[in-house]
Each structure stands twice: as structure tokens, then as C-alpha cells.
């Protein structure tokens, strides 16, 4: 029977039990034995993680103020294009009353001070086992305990705003108060009568710069609780965004324009060597042989490092290292069945038709109704997909005097730090991680295997090294989007509205595999095997449609597909939205109903989602999606990661699409969003537009396919991503309200695929029930002239598997033999 697995990291308890309350302190006995630590024994204070430099004062863990007036804000999340290094400082700057021109950003050091209880609660089903129901909201004691114990600073699932807005506001309010106290002492007035504005403390016609109050302010204690401004940071969102907003321009824009922004592969250290690496086929392989003689002839080659599962070449340049690792011609032997498209598809089919399911959502009993002759059924398939990051994985490592320093772009920096320490047998405190920006991630940088490899290579080399994956190695080691096979069946009731709904979803467990790789330090194949029979609720967030359906059952079936998988932008919501919103169009068509009105009639009490549909219809000039129009519609409601009943994000999109000379052409996209209080309108627009384009790429390309355990796609060009020349016109509108803010990063990615599919149906009459969608071009591309088959070679992938043979002597470096 499939299991809702209790992870190895689940808390343990022993001794006599006490009554468990949802927000109370849990001590004592629990199912399975073990000890759950008391909240009172957890450290409440930590060393200041942003020590001040010369001329600076640290005011708590979030803000430093210097004597020249620069305000430095600590940002504990990875900047990977989403604008975190602007959004979070803006919250502090507005609360403080600072001038935006005096704001600087400092990546936060790894510290439990910045632990994210919102993400801990959101992931409760991954770590809390049977205690998930008392750990699934951020205020729960177990969520706080887990976040601090694991130093959980992972950038994932859009929790940064929910987790860090209040701490940032409180820190800024505290600094504003002590600056006001220092000024009030000079003027002999009450500090409550002072205000902060534009980097000054003001009282009547008197004003003094923050910079002139730094040392005096350090003598005062901030009020407890902090005196927050009445209104948090926000912008009044226009119904339709019509132009750039320049009040708070992105802080990282100038350095990204002039090239000074440090991405992972930009780091340079004195005497550093460059490393290139080769891995075997998936899901796991062991190195059996290589040709060292050929590598010796490469100019700039410095030596090799051998591991049971990989081999790395070192050179004085990236070019030399890449040439050398190809010349080594490593051979690998698989340790299990090789990943194959046909095997993946067969495993999904078997799970969908014969697997034992677990109900993840139930309302009423739809089964008796589904045997009616007017029931409608459809099958949907979603293929594995690549993340398609612009920058491949890169890590720089320096091991000296018993300390390992790492420069990496990681969405889980503490877990990467622990992994590196474990690889070298060091204490975690002896590993220092310097965060650098990522050139895109889309959850790819939740994989941390590269830090182990970089640490081992640095130890073997005895000097600083930089390991960068080639595009081939990025794809070979990547954990792609989990594939899905789904069967949906529904029965129309009164007025054609859905009376009963049943969906059955077969998929592996990407969230559980990701969690085990990060926190249990499992290898990809090990994490895959450990979860082959596990249902993965976090991977199915959104599986229950956002409609009022009297009888509904959603079933999940674990699928052992023989391919390690991971999370990708949009995650379960993107998959479930495609299935649900495509099928909703089919149900509307069967009922002879106009698709937008059909949805509105079934929304029940979700007025905000209905407003999004109406807003999208207005700006997208919806004509009803009639045959030949090429118009399609879709909508979605994403749950609030903080569990607030009035939170969450909503979006509706109208797409115009057609079959063109080169295949599917998306002509225009109109989206209307409700993300609650809009903190930064320009960043929200960038995120929605970026998500729509990214989701468009996933809908029309990005397929990950495998033969003999190797990816068939070797380059970015093979992913069929939309080029600038194929980018549609995009119009985005935002709702005006003061509901809790929602991170907009995934909304566009979630909604776009079904909107395209429904538009193609309106244009062609065909139903597109698989991702990626493939439509033949009206004019087939010219056929290339035949070439010599013997000249065709994979980019720099491993050659066919050979039996073991003698590797030869190593002239430069000692081998790493890690078991």
C-alpha cells in the first residue's frame, strides 16, 4: 500500500505523554517513541550575524547604520532574479523612513536568527510525520523548533515575504525609535513627537541626519513591542499596469548592467584552478575506467581527481579543464536499471491503471454518480522537464588551515554547508558559505551535490578550485520536473455544472526526494528508492480544484519511474492547474456553456477569483472563446504559505494562440492577478511576466527525455524555449485590496499552460492533453541534408558503458576514494 512516509528527520519522543494542543508546547510521548525538545530549551538569542565594520553600528540582526548615513539591510534569501535584494530592503526602508539612495544590501550570514518558520510549516508533511497537523502553521511551536534546529533559510515556495516582512519592519521600527530618542535628547522633546523621513529625524523645523545620530542612538533601547507605522509598505496598484514605477528602482540593476554583480561562476581567487567534471548515467553509475594518457597532452592540464561516481579534471583555465575531462574519456557502469523514456511511461501507466491510491482530498461521495452514461473522462500527461537555467551549477572552494570556504548560489545554504562538512569529515562551524547570486534557478539550486564535489576536489588539489558544470553535465545531473499521468472523470448536474468529480494522479515524489537529498544527505538514487512507494502531498498542492463541487475525490498514486526527480517553478500547482483548467473547458464545451461564465458559476464564494476572471476578460477582450477565435482562458488560486484564510494568490489569463508556420504561436497574453497588498508593483509585474514566459516555455518545450540513462537534450537550444522574436504581447492587471501580500513568482507559470491549450482548441478544434504541447507547423521545416552517421557524437557526454580497466597512474593528484 502506498504510504504517507514518516521521514527519518521526524521528531522522536520518550517518556510520559501530555495533552497536545495545536500551538502549545509539545513534550513527552508520541507515536513511535523518541523525544520532542521543549521550546523553552531552545536558544532565544544568537550572536549578531552581521558584525559592524569600521564606522558602523549594528542595530540587531537586520540593520547596520554607518556614520556616512548608509543603511545596510541583511537579506537572508538567494537573489536569483526575483528581486529579493530590492523587495526586502524596501520594506525596511519605508518603515525606517530612509532615503532609498542610502540603502545598501548585505547577504545575511547563515544563522538561526533568520530561520524561516513559514517554510518549515509549509513543508511540515515532509519532516513532521504524524505531527504535521500540529506543525503546519508558522506560529506552531514545532515549526519554529524545526526551522531553528535546521537553520532553515531555504529560498523556496515564495515564503520570503510572509516570513521576513514583520521581522524587518520591527527591526526598522526599533532603529527609527532609538534615532528619534537620540534626536529628542538633543532637542529636549518627547521622542514620540519626532518623525523619520528621507533619512532625517524631524521635529517641527528641526532636522538631523541619521548619520549624525549613529553613536548616540546606540545608547538607547528600542521599545518592546516595536512602534510600527500604521501602514506597511505598499503601492496602490492600478487596475492595469501601464508603465515603470521608479520610486524604488532595483538595487541590483546597476551592477547587473555593468557586469560587477557576482554570480557563482564569476569568483576568482589567487592561484585558483578550474575543474570540469564527468558523471555517469542515471539513476546512478560507478566509474570503471578512463584514459589518462590523452589528458596529459592538453595544454594547461594540472591533474585529475577520481571518485567512485565521477571524475574531475583540473586545469589552469576552464577551457583546459573541459578539454581534459573529454580527453579522459571516462567509462561508467550503471548500478541499476537505466532511465528510459519507455520505462518512465510504462511505470506511469501501470501506476495509473493498477496502482493502489491514497485519497488526498474528499468531499462527499462521487463514486455512485460516476457510473452514469453522461460521465465525461479525459487523460492528461505531463512529461519530465528541464529547469533551463541560464547559468549552470558552479562552486568555488578554498580549504586552508582547517577551514573550508565556499562561494555558491544555493537555495538551501545551511544544508549545502552541512553537506560539504560531511564530505570532508569536518565540523559544520569550520565551513563558511559566501552567498552569491544565481543566474536563474527555478528550484534547480535546491540540488547541493556540487558542494560535496567541490570540497573533495579542493582537498585533493591542495589549492583553491572552481568547479563549473558544462551544459551537458547540468542536464545529466539535474533533477527534472516529475512526470504525471492523470485520469479525470466528472458528471454534469443541474445546468451542466459539475455534480461529481474524481481525479487519479500518478506521479513520483519530487518534494520528498528533494527533502531527503537536502536534510538526510541521501544520494539521488537513494532518495528515489526511499520514496518509490510514498505519496507526496506537497507535490500535489492544488490537486483539489478551486470550485464548489458537491462530490469530489482526488487520489494520488505513487509511481516508481526509475528517474530521480525534483521541484520546478510552479511545482504541483502548475501540473494540477493544467489538468483541472483543461478539463473544465471540456466540461463547459459538453454543457454548451461559455467557458468564463461556466467557471464563475462554479466558484462558490471565491469572489476574488471571479474578479480576476472578469479583469482578464476586460483587458484581454474576451469574445467567449468561440470556435476559430484562438482564445483560451484559465484561472487558479494558490494557497497562502502562511496558512492565512484571507491570503493566497489568484490569477486569470486569456491567451490568443494559433498554429503558425513554425508550430504553436502565442500571439498575446492578458492576465489579471490578485496578490493582496502589492508591496512593489514593478517587481510584481516582472515576476508575473517572467512566470508567464517561463510557463510558456514549459508548455511548448523543455521536455526532458532519456535513452540508456542519458539525456537526449544536450543544449539550451534543444529545449525549444520561446525566443524574443516569438514572445507574445503581455498585459497584466492587478487587483486593489489590503489582503495579506502573496509572492507572485509562480502565479504566471501556473496558469499559462491550460490557457494555451484551451486557446489552441478554439483555434484548431483539437484538444491538447499533454505537456509539452506539440502541434505540427503549417509549413514543415526543410529537411537537412544527410550526414555521415559516424561523425555524430554527443556534445561532451559519457561514451557507452565499458567494462572496468586499469586507469593508469596519476601524475599530479592523489585519488579521492569515497565510499
PDB file of C-alpha atoms in Angstrom, residues 4-7 9-11 20-23 26 30-31 36 117-144 146 512 537-538 541 639:
ATOM      1  CA  UNK A   4       2.440   8.771   3.693  1.00  0.00           C
ATOM      2  CA  UNK A   5       6.016   8.226   4.818  1.00  0.00           C
ATOM      3  CA  UNK A   6       7.221   9.294   8.241  1.00  0.00           C
ATOM      4  CA  UNK A   7      10.639  10.813   7.459  1.00  0.00           C
ATOM      5  CA  UNK A   9      14.007  13.558  10.395  1.00  0.00           C
ATOM      6  CA  UNK A  10      10.670  13.355  12.171  1.00  0.00           C
ATOM      7  CA  UNK A  11      10.853  14.310  15.872  1.00  0.00           C
ATOM      8  CA  UNK A  20      -1.155  18.074  22.731  1.00  0.00           C
ATOM      9  CA  UNK A  21      -2.505  21.476  21.731  1.00  0.00           C
ATOM     10  CA  UNK A  22      -2.082  23.000  18.312  1.00  0.00           C
ATOM     11  CA  UNK A  23       0.025  25.946  19.430  1.00  0.00           C
ATOM     12  CA  UNK A  26       4.685  19.502  22.934  1.00  0.00           C
ATOM     13  CA  UNK A  30       4.480  10.396  20.663  1.00  0.00           C
ATOM     14  CA  UNK A  31       3.777   7.561  18.274  1.00  0.00           C
ATOM     15  CA  UNK A  36      10.497  16.230  21.139  1.00  0.00           C
ATOM     16  CA  UNK A 117       9.117  29.143  10.224  1.00  0.00           C
ATOM     17  CA  UNK A 118       6.710  29.775   7.347  1.00  0.00           C
ATOM     18  CA  UNK A 119       8.582  27.395   5.073  1.00  0.00           C
ATOM     19  CA  UNK A 120       9.008  24.917   7.922  1.00  0.00           C
ATOM     20  CA  UNK A 121       5.243  24.860   8.412  1.00  0.00           C
ATOM     21  CA  UNK A 122       4.589  24.685   4.664  1.00  0.00           C
ATOM     22  CA  UNK A 123       6.860  21.653   4.449  1.00  0.00           C
ATOM     23  CA  UNK A 124       5.511  20.059   7.633  1.00  0.00           C
ATOM     24  CA  UNK A 125       4.320  16.948   5.808  1.00  0.00           C
ATOM     25  CA  UNK A 126       7.910  16.329   4.714  1.00  0.00           C
ATOM     26  CA  UNK A 127       9.543  16.385   8.159  1.00  0.00           C
ATOM     27  CA  UNK A 128       6.925  16.211  10.917  1.00  0.00           C
ATOM     28  CA  UNK A 129       5.455  12.814  10.106  1.00  0.00           C
ATOM     29  CA  UNK A 130       2.399  12.138  12.241  1.00  0.00           C
ATOM     30  CA  UNK A 131       2.792  15.543  13.918  1.00  0.00           C
ATOM     31  CA  UNK A 132       2.229  17.522  10.717  1.00  0.00           C
ATOM     32  CA  UNK A 133      -1.255  18.678  11.811  1.00  0.00           C
ATOM     33  CA  UNK A 134       0.286  20.480  14.809  1.00  0.00           C
ATOM     34  CA  UNK A 135       3.215  21.916  12.848  1.00  0.00           C
ATOM     35  CA  UNK A 136       1.626  23.220   9.658  1.00  0.00           C
ATOM     36  CA  UNK A 137       1.217  26.899  10.562  1.00  0.00           C
ATOM     37  CA  UNK A 138       4.136  29.281  11.183  1.00  0.00           C
ATOM     38  CA  UNK A 139       3.110  30.062  14.761  1.00  0.00           C
ATOM     39  CA  UNK A 140       3.204  26.434  15.816  1.00  0.00           C
ATOM     40  CA  UNK A 141       5.941  25.552  18.253  1.00  0.00           C
ATOM     41  CA  UNK A 142       7.168  22.568  16.243  1.00  0.00           C
ATOM     42  CA  UNK A 143       7.514  24.655  13.087  1.00  0.00           C
ATOM     43  CA  UNK A 144       9.645  27.224  14.916  1.00  0.00           C
ATOM     44  CA  UNK A 146      12.348  22.743  13.248  1.00  0.00           C
ATOM     45  CA  UNK A 512      10.078  14.065  -0.610  1.00  0.00           C
ATOM     46  CA  UNK A 537       1.133  15.749  -0.689  1.00  0.00           C
ATOM     47  CA  UNK A 538       3.321  18.878  -1.124  1.00  0.00           C
ATOM     48  CA  UNK A 541      -0.847  21.243  -3.653  1.00  0.00           C
ATOM     49  CA  UNK A 639      -2.826  28.673  -1.224  1.00  0.00           C
TER      50      UNK A 639
END
